[in-house]
GROMACS .gro file of C-alpha atoms in nm:
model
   73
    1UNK     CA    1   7.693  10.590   8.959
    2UNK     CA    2   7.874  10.922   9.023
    3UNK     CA    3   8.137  11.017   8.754
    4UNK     CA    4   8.392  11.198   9.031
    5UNK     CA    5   8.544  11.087   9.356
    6UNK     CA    6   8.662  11.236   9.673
    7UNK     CA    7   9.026  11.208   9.730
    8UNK     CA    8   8.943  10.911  10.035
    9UNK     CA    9   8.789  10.715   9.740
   10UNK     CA   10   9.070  10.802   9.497
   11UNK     CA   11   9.342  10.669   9.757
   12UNK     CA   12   9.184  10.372   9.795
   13UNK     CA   13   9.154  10.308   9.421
   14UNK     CA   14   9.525  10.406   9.388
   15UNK     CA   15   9.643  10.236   9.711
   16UNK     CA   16   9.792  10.564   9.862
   17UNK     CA   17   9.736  10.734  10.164
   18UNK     CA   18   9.478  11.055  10.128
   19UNK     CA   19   9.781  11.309  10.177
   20UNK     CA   20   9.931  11.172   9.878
   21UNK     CA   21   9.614  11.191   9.668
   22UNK     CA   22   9.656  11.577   9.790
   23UNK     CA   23   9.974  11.620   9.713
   24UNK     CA   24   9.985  11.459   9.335
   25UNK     CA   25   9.710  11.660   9.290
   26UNK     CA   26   9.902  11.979   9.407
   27UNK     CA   27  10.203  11.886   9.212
   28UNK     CA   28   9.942  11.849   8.911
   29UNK     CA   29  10.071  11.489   8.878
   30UNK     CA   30   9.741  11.302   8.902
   31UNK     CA   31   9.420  11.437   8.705
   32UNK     CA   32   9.194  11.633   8.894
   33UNK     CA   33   8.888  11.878   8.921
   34UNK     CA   34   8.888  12.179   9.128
   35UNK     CA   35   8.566  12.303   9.267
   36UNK     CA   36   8.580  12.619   9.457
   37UNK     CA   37   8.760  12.459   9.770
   38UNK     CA   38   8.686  12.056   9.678
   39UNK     CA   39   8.957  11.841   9.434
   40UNK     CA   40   8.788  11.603   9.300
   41UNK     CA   41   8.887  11.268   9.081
   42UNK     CA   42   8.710  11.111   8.757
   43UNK     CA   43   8.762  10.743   8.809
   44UNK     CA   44   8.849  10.687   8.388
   45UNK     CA   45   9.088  10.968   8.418
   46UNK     CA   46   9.291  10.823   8.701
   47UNK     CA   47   9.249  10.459   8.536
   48UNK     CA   48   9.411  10.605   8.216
   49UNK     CA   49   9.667  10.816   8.410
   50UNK     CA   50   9.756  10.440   8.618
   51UNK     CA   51   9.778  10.325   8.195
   52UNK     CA   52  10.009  10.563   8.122
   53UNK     CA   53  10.253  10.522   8.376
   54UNK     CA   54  10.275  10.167   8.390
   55UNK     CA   55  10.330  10.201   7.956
   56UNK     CA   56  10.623  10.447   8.062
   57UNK     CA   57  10.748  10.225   8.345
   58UNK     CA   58  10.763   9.960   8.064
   59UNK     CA   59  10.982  10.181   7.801
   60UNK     CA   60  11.182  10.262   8.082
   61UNK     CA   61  11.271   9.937   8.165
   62UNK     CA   62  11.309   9.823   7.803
   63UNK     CA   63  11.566  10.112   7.760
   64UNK     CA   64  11.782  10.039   8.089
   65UNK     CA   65  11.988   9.732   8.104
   66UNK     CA   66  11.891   9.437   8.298
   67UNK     CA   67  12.025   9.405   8.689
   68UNK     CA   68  12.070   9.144   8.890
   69UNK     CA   69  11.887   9.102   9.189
   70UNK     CA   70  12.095   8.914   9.479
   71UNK     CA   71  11.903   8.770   9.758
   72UNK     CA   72  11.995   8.896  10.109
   73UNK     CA   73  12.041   8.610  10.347
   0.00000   0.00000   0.00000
């Protein structure tokens, strides 16, 4: 089994479109490899950035207060 991904393959393990794979990886948001002209992806690296992000989505909601939700009709 490889160790790296294409950005195609990384989208679909993040659920993004390929652009955005791109662009994260422009904005140096999302872990990547650069290979002359080729980004790549490790698959554990983008597993433990998804880890990190949902632990800080987590704080985040422990530290804001708690809002209703009102159902539209």
């Amino acid at each position: 089994m490889r160790e790296t991904m294409e950005a195609k393959e990384a989208a679909e393990l993040l659920g993004v479109s390929t652009w955005t794979v791109y662009d994260l990886a422009r904005k140096h948001v999302i872990p990547c490899i650069k290979i002359g002209r080729r980004v790549l992806f490790r698959r554990a690296s983008l597993l433990a950035w998804l880890d990190a992000q949902e632990q800080q989505s987590r704080l985040q909601a422990e530290d804001s207060p708690l809002v209703a939700i009102r159902r539209l009709s």
